[in-house]
mmCIF file of C-alpha atoms and ligand atoms in Angstrom:
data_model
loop_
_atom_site.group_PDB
_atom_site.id
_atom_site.type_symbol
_atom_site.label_atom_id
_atom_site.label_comp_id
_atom_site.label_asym_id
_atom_site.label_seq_id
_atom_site.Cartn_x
_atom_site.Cartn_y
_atom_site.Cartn_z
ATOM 1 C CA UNK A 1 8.100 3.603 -18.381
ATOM 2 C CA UNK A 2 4.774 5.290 -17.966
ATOM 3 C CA UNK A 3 3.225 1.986 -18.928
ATOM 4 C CA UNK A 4 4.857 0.559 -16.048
ATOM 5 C CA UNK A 5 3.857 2.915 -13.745
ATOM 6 C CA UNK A 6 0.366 2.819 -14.657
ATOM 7 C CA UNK A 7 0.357 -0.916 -13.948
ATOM 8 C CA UNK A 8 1.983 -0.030 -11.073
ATOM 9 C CA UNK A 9 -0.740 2.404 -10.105
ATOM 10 C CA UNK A 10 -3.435 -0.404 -11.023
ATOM 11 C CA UNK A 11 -1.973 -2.718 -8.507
ATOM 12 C CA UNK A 12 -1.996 -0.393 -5.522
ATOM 13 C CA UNK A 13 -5.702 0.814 -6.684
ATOM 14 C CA UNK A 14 -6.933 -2.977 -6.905
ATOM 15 C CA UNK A 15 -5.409 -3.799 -3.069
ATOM 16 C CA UNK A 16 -6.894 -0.418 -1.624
ATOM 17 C CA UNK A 17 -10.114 -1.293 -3.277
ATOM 18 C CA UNK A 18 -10.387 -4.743 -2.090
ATOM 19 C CA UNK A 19 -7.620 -5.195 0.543
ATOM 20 C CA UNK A 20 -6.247 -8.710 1.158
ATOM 21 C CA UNK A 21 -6.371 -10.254 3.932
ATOM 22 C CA UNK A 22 -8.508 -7.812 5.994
ATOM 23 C CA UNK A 23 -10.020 -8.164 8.872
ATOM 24 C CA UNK A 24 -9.832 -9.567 12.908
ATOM 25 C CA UNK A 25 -8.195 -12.591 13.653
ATOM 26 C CA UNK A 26 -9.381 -14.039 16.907
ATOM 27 C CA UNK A 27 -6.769 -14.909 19.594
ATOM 28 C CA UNK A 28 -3.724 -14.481 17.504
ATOM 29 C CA UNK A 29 -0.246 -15.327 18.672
ATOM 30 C CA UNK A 30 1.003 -11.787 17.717
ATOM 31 C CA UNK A 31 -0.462 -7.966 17.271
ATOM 32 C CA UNK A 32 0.751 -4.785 16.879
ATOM 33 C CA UNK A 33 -0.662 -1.206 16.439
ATOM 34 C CA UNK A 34 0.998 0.900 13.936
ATOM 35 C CA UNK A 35 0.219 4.792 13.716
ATOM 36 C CA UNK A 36 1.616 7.395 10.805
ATOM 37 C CA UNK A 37 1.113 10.511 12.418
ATOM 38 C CA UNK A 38 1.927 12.502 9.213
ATOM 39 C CA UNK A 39 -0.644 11.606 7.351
ATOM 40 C CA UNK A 40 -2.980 9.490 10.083
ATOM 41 C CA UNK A 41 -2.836 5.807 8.925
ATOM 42 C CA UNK A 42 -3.664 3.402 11.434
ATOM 43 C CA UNK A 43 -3.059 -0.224 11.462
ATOM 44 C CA UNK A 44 -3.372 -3.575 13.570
ATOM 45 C CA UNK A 45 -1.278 -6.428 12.146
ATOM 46 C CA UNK A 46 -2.380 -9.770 13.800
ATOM 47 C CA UNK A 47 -0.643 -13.735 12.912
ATOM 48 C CA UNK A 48 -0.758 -16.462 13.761
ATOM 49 C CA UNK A 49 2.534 -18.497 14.084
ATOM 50 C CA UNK A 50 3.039 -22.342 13.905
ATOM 51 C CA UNK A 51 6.240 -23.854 14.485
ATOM 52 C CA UNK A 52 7.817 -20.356 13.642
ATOM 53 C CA UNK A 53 6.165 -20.183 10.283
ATOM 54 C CA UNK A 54 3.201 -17.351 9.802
ATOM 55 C CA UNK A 55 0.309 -19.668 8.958
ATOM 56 C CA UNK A 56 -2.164 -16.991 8.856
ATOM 57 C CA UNK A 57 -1.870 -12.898 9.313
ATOM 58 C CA UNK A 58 -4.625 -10.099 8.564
ATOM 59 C CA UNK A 59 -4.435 -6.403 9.521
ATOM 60 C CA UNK A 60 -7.473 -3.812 9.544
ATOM 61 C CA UNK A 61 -7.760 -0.139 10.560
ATOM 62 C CA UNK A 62 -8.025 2.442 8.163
ATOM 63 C CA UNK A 63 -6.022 4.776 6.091
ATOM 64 C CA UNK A 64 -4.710 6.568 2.609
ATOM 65 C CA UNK A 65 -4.725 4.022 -0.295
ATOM 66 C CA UNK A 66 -0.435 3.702 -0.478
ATOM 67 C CA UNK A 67 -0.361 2.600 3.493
ATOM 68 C CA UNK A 68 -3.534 -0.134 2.970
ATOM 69 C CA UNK A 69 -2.565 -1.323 -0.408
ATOM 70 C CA UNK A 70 0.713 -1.940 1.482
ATOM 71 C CA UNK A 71 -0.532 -4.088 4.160
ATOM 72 C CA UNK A 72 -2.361 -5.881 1.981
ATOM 73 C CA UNK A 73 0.144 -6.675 -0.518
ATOM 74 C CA UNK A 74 2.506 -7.425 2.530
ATOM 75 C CA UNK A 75 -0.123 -9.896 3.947
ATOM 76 C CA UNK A 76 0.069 -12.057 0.797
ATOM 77 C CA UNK A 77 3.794 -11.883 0.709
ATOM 78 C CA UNK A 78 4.112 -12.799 4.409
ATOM 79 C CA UNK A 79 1.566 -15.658 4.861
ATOM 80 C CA UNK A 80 3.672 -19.114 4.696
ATOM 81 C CA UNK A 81 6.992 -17.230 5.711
ATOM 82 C CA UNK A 82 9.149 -18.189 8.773
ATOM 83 C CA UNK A 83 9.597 -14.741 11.097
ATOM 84 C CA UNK A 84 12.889 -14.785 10.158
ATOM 85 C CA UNK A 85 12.122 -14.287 6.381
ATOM 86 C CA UNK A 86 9.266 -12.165 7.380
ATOM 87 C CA UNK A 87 12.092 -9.947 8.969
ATOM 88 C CA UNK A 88 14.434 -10.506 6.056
ATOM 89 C CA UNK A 89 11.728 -9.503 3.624
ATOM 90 C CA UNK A 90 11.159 -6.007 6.237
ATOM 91 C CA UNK A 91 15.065 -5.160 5.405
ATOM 92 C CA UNK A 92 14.624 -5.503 1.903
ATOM 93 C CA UNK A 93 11.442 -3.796 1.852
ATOM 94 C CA UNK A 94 12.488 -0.738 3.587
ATOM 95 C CA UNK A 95 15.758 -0.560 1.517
ATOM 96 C CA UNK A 96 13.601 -0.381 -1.883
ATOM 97 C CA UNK A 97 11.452 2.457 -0.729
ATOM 98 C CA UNK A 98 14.297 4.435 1.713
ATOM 99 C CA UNK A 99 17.176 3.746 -0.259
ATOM 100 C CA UNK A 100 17.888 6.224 -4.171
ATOM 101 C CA UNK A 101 20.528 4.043 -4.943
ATOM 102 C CA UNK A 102 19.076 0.800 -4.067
ATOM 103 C CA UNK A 103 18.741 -1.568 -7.643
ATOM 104 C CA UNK A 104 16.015 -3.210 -8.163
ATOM 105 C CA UNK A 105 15.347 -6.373 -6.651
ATOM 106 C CA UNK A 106 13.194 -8.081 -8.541
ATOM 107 C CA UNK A 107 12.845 -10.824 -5.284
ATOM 108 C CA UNK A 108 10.321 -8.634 -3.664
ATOM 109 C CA UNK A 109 8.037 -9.262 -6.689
ATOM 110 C CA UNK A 110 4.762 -7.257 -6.444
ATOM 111 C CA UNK A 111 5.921 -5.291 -3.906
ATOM 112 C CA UNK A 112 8.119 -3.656 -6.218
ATOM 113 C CA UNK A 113 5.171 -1.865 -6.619
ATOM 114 C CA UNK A 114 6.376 0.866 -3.903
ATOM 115 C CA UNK A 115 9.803 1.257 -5.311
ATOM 116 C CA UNK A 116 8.288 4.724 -6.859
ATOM 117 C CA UNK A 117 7.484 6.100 -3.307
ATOM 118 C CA UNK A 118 11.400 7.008 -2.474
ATOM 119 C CA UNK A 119 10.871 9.854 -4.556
ATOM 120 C CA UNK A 120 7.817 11.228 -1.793
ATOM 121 C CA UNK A 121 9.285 10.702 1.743
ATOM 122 C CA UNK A 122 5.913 11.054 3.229
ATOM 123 C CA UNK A 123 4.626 8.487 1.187
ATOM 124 C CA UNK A 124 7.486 6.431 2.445
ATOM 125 C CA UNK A 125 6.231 6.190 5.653
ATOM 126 C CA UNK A 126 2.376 5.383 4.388
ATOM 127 C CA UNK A 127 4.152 2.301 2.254
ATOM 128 C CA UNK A 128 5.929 1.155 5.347
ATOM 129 C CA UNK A 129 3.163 0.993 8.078
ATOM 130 C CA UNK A 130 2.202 -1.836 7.836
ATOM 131 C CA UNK A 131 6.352 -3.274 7.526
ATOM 132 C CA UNK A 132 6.805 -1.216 10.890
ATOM 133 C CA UNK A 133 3.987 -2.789 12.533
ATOM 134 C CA UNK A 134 4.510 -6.245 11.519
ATOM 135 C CA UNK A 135 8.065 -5.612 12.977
ATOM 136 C CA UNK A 136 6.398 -4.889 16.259
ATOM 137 C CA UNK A 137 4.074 -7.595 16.044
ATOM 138 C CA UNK A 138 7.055 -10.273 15.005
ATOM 139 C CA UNK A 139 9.424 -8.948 18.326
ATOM 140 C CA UNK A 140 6.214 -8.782 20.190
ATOM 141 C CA UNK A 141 6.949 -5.125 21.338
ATOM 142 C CA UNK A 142 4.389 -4.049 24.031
ATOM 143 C CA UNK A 143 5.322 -0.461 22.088
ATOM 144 C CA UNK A 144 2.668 0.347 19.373
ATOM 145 C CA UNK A 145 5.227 0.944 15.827
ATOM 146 C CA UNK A 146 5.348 4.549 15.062
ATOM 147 C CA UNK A 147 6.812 5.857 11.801
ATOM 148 C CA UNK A 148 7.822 9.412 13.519
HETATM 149 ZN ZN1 LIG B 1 -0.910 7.489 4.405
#
């Protein structure tokens, strides 16, 4: 188990050290702003969306290592999705890292990574930033996501 974690660990290290995906895209079809007051993540999620499939999404801002390894490991799960996936892939998301009795769902694949965080509610809300915002971004809310 502690080997696990520690691979665990190494995967959120490697995407805070060299997030995924970061950066401005120009003229995208939708953005959010997300905000963690708690701890004082910030995020912009930004796709673009062809034929209702995500062809290309990036995020930047700045933040603890849990809430950008997040968006970056979301990015890579998210890019080729349809929105309604991308949604589907939210609820499962937020179920793994909200949810004690949740099993484990070995569909999310690296983003199993955050199942640990349930045990740290204010970690929660770091690992789901990013989900929040892409929310926002995906029902094009003029509402920036907040996670309080
Ligand atoms: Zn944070």
């Amino acid at each position: 188990m502690s080997d696990l974690r520690e691979l665990y660990q190494e995967v959120i290290l490697d995407h805070n050290r060299s997030p995924r995906n970061f950066g401005r895209l120009e003229d995208p079809t939708l953005q959010a702003d997300g905000h963690n007051p708690l701890c004082g993540d910030k995020l912009t999620v930004a796709l673009n969306v062809a034929d209702g499939v995500v062809t290309d999404i990036r995020f930047e801002g700045s933040g603890c290592a849990i809430s950008k390894a997040s968006a970056s490991l979301m990015t890579e799960g998210i890019k080729g999705k349809t929105l309604d996936e991308a949604r589907a892939l939210f609820e499962r998301f937020h179920q793994m890292v909200t949810d004690q009795a949740a099993p484990a769902d070995a569909s999310l694949g690296k983003l199993t990574v955050f199942a640990g965080v349930r045990d740290y509610p204010a970690r929660v809300k770091c690992a789901i930033l990013a989900w929040h915002t892409l929310l926002a971004a995906v029902d094009n809310s003029q509402e920036p996501a907040s996670t309080e």
